[in-house]
Coordinates of C-alpha atoms in Angstrom, one line a residue:
X1 CA -27.1 5.7 3.3
X2 CA -24.1 5.5 1.0
X3 CA -22.9 8.7 -0.5
X4 CA -21.7 8.0 -4.1
X5 CA -19.8 11.2 -4.5
X6 CA -18.1 10.8 -1.1
X7 CA -17.1 7.2 -2.0
X8 CA -15.8 8.4 -5.4
X9 CA -13.7 11.1 -3.6
X10 CA -12.2 8.4 -1.4
X11 CA -11.7 6.3 -4.5
X12 CA -9.5 9.1 -5.8
X13 CA -7.7 9.3 -2.5
X14 CA -6.8 5.6 -2.8
X15 CA -4.7 6.4 -5.9
X16 CA -1.5 5.4 -4.1
X17 CA -0.9 2.0 -5.6
X18 CA 2.3 0.5 -4.1
X19 CA 3.6 -2.5 -2.3
X20 CA 6.2 -1.7 0.4
X21 CA 8.4 -3.4 3.0
X22 CA 11.2 -2.1 5.2
X23 CA 14.2 -0.9 3.2
X24 CA 17.3 -2.7 4.5
X25 CA 19.8 -2.4 1.6
X26 CA 20.1 1.0 -0.1
X27 CA 21.6 1.1 -3.6
X28 CA 23.3 4.2 -5.0
X29 CA 23.8 4.6 -8.7
X30 CA 25.4 8.0 -8.4
X31 CA 28.5 6.7 -6.5
X32 CA 30.0 4.0 -8.7
X33 CA 31.7 1.0 -7.1
X34 CA 35.4 0.3 -7.2
X35 CA 37.7 -2.1 -5.4
X36 CA 37.7 -1.2 -1.6
X37 CA 34.6 0.8 -2.0
X38 CA 31.9 -1.6 -3.1
X39 CA 29.7 -2.3 -0.1
X40 CA 25.9 -2.0 -0.1
X41 CA 24.5 0.7 2.2
X42 CA 23.1 -1.5 5.0
X43 CA 21.2 -0.3 8.1
X44 CA 23.1 -1.0 11.3
X45 CA 21.7 -1.6 14.8
X46 CA 23.6 0.3 17.5
X47 CA 22.3 -0.7 21.0
X48 CA 24.1 1.2 23.8
X49 CA 24.9 0.3 27.4
X50 CA 25.6 3.0 30.1
X51 CA 27.7 1.7 33.0
X52 CA 26.7 -1.8 32.0
X53 CA 22.9 -1.0 31.9
X54 CA 21.2 -1.4 28.6
X55 CA 20.0 2.0 27.2
X56 CA 18.8 3.4 23.9
X57 CA 19.2 1.6 20.5
X58 CA 20.0 3.7 17.5
X59 CA 19.9 2.9 13.8
X60 CA 22.8 3.9 11.6
X61 CA 23.9 3.2 8.0
X62 CA 27.1 1.4 7.0
X63 CA 29.6 3.0 4.6
X64 CA 30.5 2.0 1.1
X65 CA 34.0 1.2 2.3
X66 CA 35.4 -0.9 5.1
X67 CA 34.6 -4.5 6.2
X68 CA 31.0 -5.8 6.4
X69 CA 29.4 -6.0 9.8
X70 CA 28.3 -9.1 11.7
X71 CA 24.7 -10.0 11.0
X72 CA 24.1 -11.9 14.3
X73 CA 23.6 -10.0 17.6
X74 CA 25.2 -12.7 19.6
X75 CA 28.4 -12.5 17.6
X76 CA 28.7 -8.8 17.9
X77 CA 31.1 -7.6 20.7
X78 CA 30.3 -5.1 23.4
X79 CA 32.9 -2.4 22.7
X80 CA 33.7 0.8 24.7
X81 CA 33.0 4.1 23.0
X82 CA 35.3 7.2 23.2
X83 CA 35.0 10.7 21.8
X84 CA 37.6 11.9 19.3
X85 CA 40.0 14.7 20.1
X86 CA 39.9 16.7 17.9
X87 CA 36.1 16.0 17.3
X88 CA 36.4 15.8 13.5
X89 CA 39.2 13.3 13.5
X90 CA 40.9 15.0 10.5
X91 CA 44.2 14.7 12.3
X92 CA 45.7 12.1 14.7
X93 CA 43.7 11.8 17.9
X94 CA 45.4 13.1 21.1
X95 CA 43.8 10.3 23.2
X96 CA 45.3 6.8 23.0
X97 CA 43.1 4.1 21.7
X98 CA 43.2 0.4 22.5
X99 CA 40.5 -1.1 20.2
X100 CA 37.8 1.3 21.3
X101 CA 35.1 2.6 19.0
X102 CA 35.7 6.3 18.2
X103 CA 32.9 8.8 17.8
X104 CA 33.7 11.7 15.4
X105 CA 31.8 14.6 13.9
X106 CA 31.1 14.8 10.2
X107 CA 32.9 17.6 8.3
X108 CA 36.2 19.2 7.4
X109 CA 37.6 16.1 5.7
X110 CA 36.5 13.1 3.7
X111 CA 34.9 10.0 5.4
X112 CA 37.8 7.8 4.2
X113 CA 40.3 10.2 5.7
X114 CA 38.6 10.0 9.1
X115 CA 38.4 6.2 8.9
X116 CA 42.1 5.8 7.9
X117 CA 43.2 8.1 10.8
X118 CA 41.0 6.3 13.3
X119 CA 42.4 2.9 12.1
X120 CA 46.0 4.1 12.5
X121 CA 45.2 5.4 16.0
X122 CA 44.0 1.9 17.1
X123 CA 40.2 2.2 16.9
X124 CA 38.2 -0.9 16.2
X125 CA 35.4 1.0 14.4
X126 CA 34.3 4.6 13.7
X127 CA 30.9 6.2 14.4
X128 CA 30.5 9.3 12.3
X129 CA 27.8 11.7 13.7
X130 CA 25.8 13.6 11.1
X131 CA 24.9 17.2 11.7
X132 CA 21.3 16.5 10.7
X133 CA 18.6 14.1 12.0
X134 CA 18.6 12.0 8.8
X135 CA 21.3 9.6 7.7
X136 CA 23.8 10.2 4.9
X137 CA 25.4 7.6 2.6
X138 CA 29.2 7.6 3.0
X139 CA 31.0 7.0 -0.2
X140 CA 34.6 7.3 -1.5
X141 CA 35.7 10.4 -3.4
X142 CA 36.7 9.9 -7.0
X143 CA 40.3 11.0 -6.5
X144 CA 41.0 9.0 -3.3
X145 CA 43.4 6.1 -3.6
X146 CA 43.8 5.0 0.1
X147 CA 40.4 3.2 0.4
X148 CA 41.8 -0.1 1.8
X149 CA 40.2 0.4 5.2
X150 CA 40.2 -2.3 7.8
X151 CA 37.6 -1.0 10.3
X152 CA 33.8 -0.6 9.8
X153 CA 32.4 2.9 9.5
X154 CA 28.8 3.7 10.5
X155 CA 26.9 7.0 10.4
X156 CA 24.5 7.9 13.2
X157 CA 21.9 10.7 13.3
X158 CA 22.6 13.9 15.2
X159 CA 20.5 13.1 18.3
X160 CA 22.3 9.8 18.8
X161 CA 25.7 11.5 18.9
X162 CA 24.4 14.1 21.3
X163 CA 23.1 11.4 23.7
X164 CA 26.3 9.4 23.6
X165 CA 28.5 12.5 24.1
X166 CA 26.3 13.6 27.1
X167 CA 26.9 10.3 28.9
X168 CA 30.6 10.3 28.2
X169 CA 31.0 13.8 29.5
X170 CA 29.2 12.6 32.7
X171 CA 32.1 10.2 33.1
X172 CA 29.9 7.2 32.3
X173 CA 31.2 4.1 30.6
X174 CA 29.4 3.8 27.2
X175 CA 29.6 0.6 25.2
X176 CA 27.8 -0.4 22.0
X177 CA 27.3 -3.3 19.6
X178 CA 27.4 -3.0 15.9
X179 CA 25.6 -5.5 13.7
X180 CA 23.4 -5.5 10.6
X181 CA 20.7 -8.3 10.9
X182 CA 19.4 -9.8 7.7
X183 CA 15.8 -9.4 6.7
X184 CA 14.0 -12.8 6.3
X185 CA 13.3 -13.8 2.7
X186 CA 9.6 -14.0 3.3
X187 CA 7.7 -12.6 6.3
X188 CA 4.4 -13.9 7.4
X189 CA 3.0 -10.4 7.1
X190 CA 3.2 -10.7 3.3
X191 CA 1.3 -13.9 3.4
X192 CA -1.5 -12.4 5.4
X193 CA -1.5 -9.2 3.3
X194 CA -1.9 -11.4 0.2
X195 CA -4.8 -13.3 1.8
X196 CA -6.5 -10.0 2.8
X197 CA -6.2 -8.5 -0.7
X198 CA -7.5 -11.7 -2.5
X199 CA -10.2 -12.2 0.1
X200 CA -11.4 -8.6 -0.2
X201 CA -11.8 -8.9 -4.0
X202 CA -13.5 -12.3 -3.6
X203 CA -16.1 -11.0 -1.1
X204 CA -16.7 -7.8 -3.2
X205 CA -17.1 -9.8 -6.4
X206 CA -19.6 -12.2 -5.0
X207 CA -21.6 -9.3 -3.5
X208 CA -21.6 -7.4 -6.7
X209 CA -22.6 -10.4 -8.8
X210 CA -25.3 -11.4 -6.3
X211 CA -26.8 -7.8 -6.5
X212 CA -26.7 -7.9 -10.3
X213 CA -28.4 -11.4 -10.4
X214 CA -31.1 -10.3 -7.9
X215 CA -31.8 -7.2 -10.1
X216 CA -32.0 -9.5 -13.2
X217 CA -34.4 -11.9 -11.4
X218 CA -36.6 -9.0 -10.3
X219 CA -36.8 -7.6 -13.8
X220 CA -37.7 -11.0 -15.2
X221 CA -40.6 -11.2 -12.7
X222 CA -41.7 -7.8 -13.9
X223 CA -41.6 -9.0 -17.5
X224 CA -43.9 -11.8 -16.7
X225 CA -46.3 -9.8 -14.5
X226 CA -46.7 -6.6 -16.4
X227 CA -44.6 -5.0 -19.1
X228 CA -46.0 -1.5 -18.4
X229 CA -44.8 -1.8 -14.8
X230 CA -41.4 -2.9 -16.1
X231 CA -41.1 0.1 -18.4
X232 CA -41.7 2.5 -15.4
X233 CA -39.1 0.7 -13.3
X234 CA -36.5 -0.4 -15.8
X235 CA -34.0 2.3 -14.6
X236 CA -34.3 1.6 -10.9
X237 CA -31.6 -1.1 -10.9
X238 CA -29.0 1.3 -12.4
X239 CA -29.4 3.9 -9.6
X240 CA -27.7 1.9 -7.0
X241 CA -24.2 1.9 -8.7
X242 CA -22.0 4.1 -10.9
X243 CA -20.7 2.9 -14.2
X244 CA -17.3 4.1 -15.4
X245 CA -17.1 5.2 -19.0
X246 CA -13.9 5.2 -21.2
X247 CA -13.5 9.0 -20.8
X248 CA -14.0 8.7 -17.0
X249 CA -11.3 5.9 -16.9
X250 CA -8.8 8.2 -18.6
X251 CA -9.7 11.2 -16.5
X252 CA -9.4 9.1 -13.4
X253 CA -5.7 8.5 -14.0
X254 CA -5.1 12.2 -14.9
X255 CA -6.9 13.5 -11.8
X256 CA -5.2 10.8 -9.7
X257 CA -1.8 12.0 -10.9
X258 CA -2.7 15.6 -10.1
X259 CA -3.9 14.6 -6.7
X260 CA -0.7 12.6 -6.1
X261 CA 1.4 15.6 -6.9
X262 CA -0.7 17.7 -4.5
X263 CA -0.1 15.1 -1.8
X264 CA 3.6 15.2 -2.5
X265 CA 3.9 19.0 -2.4
X266 CA 1.5 19.6 0.5
X267 CA 2.5 16.6 2.6
X268 CA 2.7 17.7 6.2
X269 CA 1.4 16.9 9.6
X270 CA -1.8 18.9 9.2
X271 CA -2.5 17.6 5.7
X272 CA -2.3 14.0 6.9
X273 CA -4.7 14.9 9.6
X274 CA -7.2 16.0 6.9
X275 CA -6.7 12.7 5.1
X276 CA -7.3 10.9 8.4
X277 CA -10.7 12.7 8.7
X278 CA -11.6 11.9 5.1
X279 CA -10.6 8.3 5.6
X280 CA -12.7 8.0 8.7
X281 CA -15.8 9.4 6.8
X282 CA -15.2 6.8 4.1
X283 CA -14.5 4.1 6.6
X284 CA -17.8 4.8 8.5
X285 CA -19.7 4.6 5.2
X286 CA -18.0 1.3 4.2
X287 CA -18.3 -0.3 7.6
X288 CA -21.9 0.7 7.9
X289 CA -22.8 -0.6 4.4
X290 CA -21.1 -4.0 5.0
X291 CA -22.6 -4.4 8.5
X292 CA -26.1 -3.7 7.2
X293 CA -25.7 -6.1 4.3
X294 CA -24.3 -8.8 6.6
X295 CA -26.9 -8.4 9.3
X296 CA -29.7 -8.3 6.8
X297 CA -28.9 -12.0 5.9
X298 CA -30.2 -13.0 9.4
X299 CA -33.9 -13.4 10.0
X300 CA -33.8 -11.5 13.3
X301 CA -32.6 -8.3 11.5
X302 CA -34.7 -8.5 8.3
X303 CA -37.6 -6.5 9.6
X304 CA -35.3 -3.7 10.8
X305 CA -33.6 -3.7 7.4
X306 CA -36.9 -3.3 5.6
X307 CA -38.5 -0.7 7.9
X308 CA -37.5 2.9 7.2
X309 CA -37.6 6.2 9.0
X310 CA -37.3 9.6 7.4
X311 CA -34.3 11.6 8.5
X312 CA -33.6 15.2 7.3
X313 CA -30.9 15.5 4.6
X314 CA -30.4 11.7 4.4
X315 CA -34.0 10.9 3.5
X316 CA -35.4 7.4 4.2
X317 CA -33.0 5.3 6.3
X318 CA -33.7 1.8 7.6
X319 CA -33.8 1.2 11.3
X320 CA -31.0 -1.2 11.0
X321 CA -28.8 1.4 9.3
X322 CA -29.8 3.9 12.0
X323 CA -28.8 1.4 14.7
X324 CA -25.3 0.4 13.4
X325 CA -24.2 4.0 12.4
X326 CA -23.3 5.1 16.0
X327 CA -21.1 2.0 16.4
X328 CA -19.3 2.7 13.1
X329 CA -18.7 6.3 14.0
X330 CA -17.3 5.4 17.4
X331 CA -15.1 2.7 15.9
X332 CA -13.6 5.2 13.4
X333 CA -13.1 7.9 16.1
X334 CA -11.3 5.4 18.4
X335 CA -9.0 4.4 15.5
X336 CA -8.3 8.0 14.7
X337 CA -7.4 8.8 18.3
X338 CA -5.2 5.7 18.8
X339 CA -3.9 5.4 15.2
X340 CA -0.3 5.7 16.4
X341 CA -0.6 2.8 18.8
X342 CA 1.0 -0.6 17.9
X343 CA -2.4 -2.2 17.4
X344 CA -4.0 0.6 15.3
X345 CA -3.3 -1.3 12.1
X346 CA -6.1 -3.7 12.9
X347 CA -8.7 -0.9 12.9
X348 CA -7.2 0.7 9.8
X349 CA -7.4 -2.6 7.9
X350 CA -11.1 -3.2 9.0
X351 CA -12.1 0.3 7.8
X352 CA -10.0 0.0 4.7
X353 CA -11.4 -3.4 3.7
X354 CA -15.0 -2.5 4.2
X355 CA -14.4 0.8 2.2
X356 CA -12.9 -1.2 -0.7
X357 CA -15.7 -3.7 -0.7
X358 CA -18.3 -0.9 -0.7
X359 CA -16.5 0.9 -3.6
X360 CA -16.4 -2.3 -5.6
X361 CA -20.1 -2.8 -5.0
X362 CA -21.0 0.7 -6.1
X363 CA -18.5 1.5 -8.9
X364 CA -18.6 -0.9 -11.9
X365 CA -17.1 -1.2 -15.4
X366 CA -19.8 -1.9 -18.0
X367 CA -17.5 -3.9 -20.4
X368 CA -14.0 -5.1 -21.1
X369 CA -13.2 -2.1 -23.2
X370 CA -13.5 0.3 -20.2
X371 CA -11.6 -2.2 -18.0
X372 CA -8.8 -2.4 -20.5
X373 CA -8.5 1.4 -20.8
X374 CA -8.7 1.9 -17.0
X375 CA -6.1 -0.8 -16.1
X376 CA -3.7 0.2 -19.0
X377 CA -3.7 3.8 -17.8
X378 CA -3.2 2.7 -14.2
X379 CA -0.4 0.5 -15.4
X380 CA 1.5 3.5 -16.9
X381 CA 0.5 5.7 -14.0
X382 CA 2.1 3.2 -11.5
X383 CA 5.3 2.9 -13.5
X384 CA 5.6 6.7 -14.0
X385 CA 5.1 7.8 -10.4
X386 CA 7.3 5.0 -8.9
X387 CA 10.3 5.0 -11.3
X388 CA 10.1 7.8 -13.9
X389 CA 9.2 10.6 -11.4
X390 CA 12.7 10.3 -10.0
X391 CA 14.0 12.2 -13.0
X392 CA 12.0 15.3 -12.3
X393 CA 11.6 15.2 -8.5
X394 CA 14.9 13.4 -7.6
X395 CA 12.9 10.9 -5.6
X396 CA 10.0 8.5 -6.1
X397 CA 6.8 10.5 -5.6
X398 CA 4.7 7.5 -5.0
X399 CA 7.1 6.1 -2.3
X400 CA 7.4 9.4 -0.5
X401 CA 3.6 9.9 -0.4
X402 CA 3.0 6.3 0.7
X403 CA 5.5 6.5 3.6
X404 CA 4.6 10.1 4.6
X405 CA 8.3 11.0 4.6
X406 CA 7.5 14.7 4.8
X407 CA 4.7 14.5 7.3
X408 CA 6.4 13.3 10.4
X409 CA 3.8 10.5 10.6
X410 CA 3.6 6.9 9.4
X411 CA 2.1 7.9 6.0
X412 CA -1.3 8.3 4.5
X413 CA -4.1 6.0 5.9
X414 CA -5.3 4.8 2.5
X415 CA -3.3 1.6 2.8
X416 CA -3.7 -1.9 4.2
X417 CA -0.8 -2.7 6.5
X418 CA 0.4 -5.6 8.6
X419 CA 3.5 -5.5 11.0
X420 CA 6.5 -7.6 9.9
X421 CA 6.4 -10.0 12.8
X422 CA 9.7 -11.8 12.1
X423 CA 11.7 -9.0 10.7
X424 CA 14.4 -7.7 13.1
X425 CA 14.0 -4.3 11.7
X426 CA 10.2 -4.2 12.3
X427 CA 8.1 -2.0 10.1
X428 CA 5.1 -2.8 8.0
X429 CA 4.2 -4.5 4.8
X430 CA 1.7 -2.4 3.0
X431 CA -0.4 -2.3 -0.1
X432 CA -2.3 0.6 -1.6
X433 CA -6.1 0.6 -2.0
X434 CA -5.6 1.1 -5.8
X435 CA -3.8 -2.3 -6.1
X436 CA -7.0 -3.9 -4.9
X437 CA -9.8 -1.6 -6.3
X438 CA -8.6 -1.2 -9.9
X439 CA -8.0 -4.9 -10.7
X440 CA -11.0 -5.7 -8.4
X441 CA -13.3 -3.9 -10.8
X442 CA -12.3 -6.2 -13.6
X443 CA -12.6 -9.3 -11.4
X444 CA -16.0 -8.3 -10.2
X445 CA -17.1 -7.7 -13.8
X446 CA -16.0 -11.2 -14.7
X447 CA -18.2 -12.8 -12.1
X448 CA -21.2 -10.7 -12.9
X449 CA -20.8 -11.7 -16.6
X450 CA -20.5 -15.4 -15.6
X451 CA -23.6 -15.4 -13.5
X452 CA -25.8 -13.4 -15.9
X453 CA -24.6 -15.5 -18.9
X454 CA -25.2 -18.6 -16.7
X455 CA -21.7 -19.9 -17.2
X456 CA -20.2 -22.6 -14.9
X457 CA -17.2 -21.7 -12.8
X458 CA -14.7 -23.5 -15.1
X459 CA -16.3 -22.3 -18.3
X460 CA -16.5 -18.7 -17.1
X461 CA -13.9 -16.0 -16.6
X462 CA -14.0 -15.3 -12.8
X463 CA -11.9 -18.3 -11.7
X464 CA -9.2 -17.4 -14.2
X465 CA -9.3 -13.7 -13.4
X466 CA -9.2 -14.3 -9.7
X467 CA -6.3 -16.8 -10.1
X468 CA -4.4 -14.3 -12.3
X469 CA -4.8 -11.5 -9.7
X470 CA -3.5 -13.8 -6.9
X471 CA -0.5 -14.8 -9.1
X472 CA 0.2 -11.2 -10.1
X473 CA 0.2 -10.1 -6.4
X474 CA 2.4 -13.0 -5.5
X475 CA 5.0 -12.0 -8.2
X476 CA 4.9 -8.5 -6.8
X477 CA 6.1 -9.8 -3.4
X478 CA 8.7 -11.9 -5.0
X479 CA 10.0 -8.8 -6.8
X480 CA 9.8 -6.8 -3.6
X481 CA 12.1 -9.3 -1.8
X482 CA 14.5 -9.6 -4.8
X483 CA 14.7 -5.8 -4.7
X484 CA 15.7 -5.8 -1.0
X485 CA 12.4 -4.3 0.2
X486 CA 12.3 -1.3 -2.2
X487 CA 8.8 -0.2 -3.1
X488 CA 7.4 -1.8 -6.2
X489 CA 4.5 -0.7 -8.4
X490 CA 2.2 -3.6 -7.8
X491 CA 0.1 -2.9 -11.0
X492 CA 3.3 -3.4 -13.0
X493 CA 2.8 -7.1 -12.3
X494 CA -0.9 -7.4 -11.5
X495 CA -2.3 -5.8 -14.7
X496 CA -0.4 -8.0 -17.3
X497 CA -1.6 -11.1 -15.4
X498 CA -5.2 -10.1 -14.8
X499 CA -6.0 -8.2 -18.0
X500 CA -3.8 -10.4 -20.2
X501 CA -5.5 -13.5 -19.0
X502 CA -9.0 -12.0 -19.6
X503 CA -8.2 -10.8 -23.1
X504 CA -6.4 -14.1 -24.1
X505 CA -9.2 -16.3 -22.8
X506 CA -11.9 -14.1 -24.5
X507 CA -10.1 -14.3 -27.8
X508 CA -9.6 -18.1 -27.5
X509 CA -13.3 -18.6 -26.8
X510 CA -14.4 -16.3 -29.5
X511 CA -16.3 -14.0 -27.0
X512 CA -13.9 -11.1 -27.0
X513 CA -16.1 -8.9 -29.2
X514 CA -19.1 -9.5 -26.9
X515 CA -17.1 -8.8 -23.8
X516 CA -15.4 -5.8 -25.4
X517 CA -18.5 -3.9 -26.4
X518 CA -21.6 -5.3 -24.7
X519 CA -20.2 -6.6 -21.5
X520 CA -22.8 -8.0 -19.2
X521 CA -25.6 -9.9 -21.1
X522 CA -28.5 -7.6 -22.0
X523 CA -31.8 -8.4 -20.4
X524 CA -34.7 -8.7 -22.9
X525 CA -37.1 -5.8 -23.3
X526 CA -40.9 -6.5 -23.3
X527 CA -41.3 -5.0 -26.8
X528 CA -38.5 -7.1 -28.1
X529 CA -40.2 -10.2 -26.7
X530 CA -43.5 -9.4 -28.4
X531 CA -41.7 -8.8 -31.8
X532 CA -39.8 -12.1 -31.4
X533 CA -43.0 -13.9 -30.7
X534 CA -44.8 -12.3 -33.7
X535 CA -41.8 -13.3 -35.9
X536 CA -42.0 -16.9 -34.7
X537 CA -45.8 -17.0 -35.4
X538 CA -45.3 -15.8 -38.9
X539 CA -42.7 -18.5 -39.6

């Protein structure tokens, strides 16, 4: 009961191809570094205590100037907090300070001026409260010379300042810690995400190849039994999947770009809700298809899988499909209701993986030419919308869409995600569906070709294509960590590995022309068999 058009729509929705981790270090090319003003913009943890009782924890951002903060919580001191008088700290405070942390309001003078005045007054650190909910990067002005500041400066969002001020006005003793923990070089989440992506393509490739081989065996039986029957059924095998043409491969990237811009412009709470509904529809289709295929392998369910009932609009549906569909719908609905819970990523990954496997089973590339065009266009698409789009939109369109920065939610659901278990900053490691589906089409094609051409694992292309994908994804996560968690276009690394390996191996073996134009080995036609036999008799 798979709907090809619905799956293709969700295939388009999966056009966000990105690998992400929590950003810890923020680089700024606009504000050049100079002596005394050369720090990275690091996130800062600011836990608070009210009258000795632990309270809220806030996240701030360190300034370009001042000393670097301690990275270990146990080494960070508990320090009392006081409000500045005047609040902007653009002139000498009226209250006497003895190594307290002073809280000041942003505005009226530069950040370095506030920090210098606070240091001269005896403060041990300065917390600058923004007048908005987001954080702002504090830099040095070009004409400033007094940037040799000896106390750390941290900016906090507006709501954090209001809460601290409220407790201080209630005559409570407020103290805080300031520290910036380092993110681990490799988190176990990235390892599991790599295994999920590789395992998904592996399962989808074997299912696609098995289906193609079964169709080939069935047609060979028809050839032996009755050629007329074969002629009347030779197009049956092609109705179960959709082949991508060269034009469709180019159009896919063009339409995906338009769709990405639409997501960027219309990103809001209600729009994400619409995407959640569409994702649930695709997830139900994917989960149902995978469950039916899996259960059909067991003898107890084979009769139910081969017995059909006619349902209006859907047509003939097997009893097994009819039985598992309610479970799939309930599963998707429960995930949608509780998708903001800490455990919701499990349901999202299950629905996502089954949807990806179903798409790779239905959508196929007929030859290497189409695969090369599709992956090359996707390669340029990824680079453009992650890096080049900053020139026109002043921010990375792909990263904004993947995170859902304008929606007030955790981002679009067309992603596989795993929580970063050993990262003190928390967050998720994520990978877009496109990073699995697009190279997965080429990997699945390689296994279908190997099986139909009766090649061994070592002499074929699948082992090398699968290894290349795994290495490409591994390099993606290495680059992700080297770039301090900044989002990376995964196809930038995956496509050269996967496609480059396939093309090089095909050229070396002298099979590139066959792979490029014909693709999967052609099955013999009855009339061709008769002509070949007559030719042999004449000789």
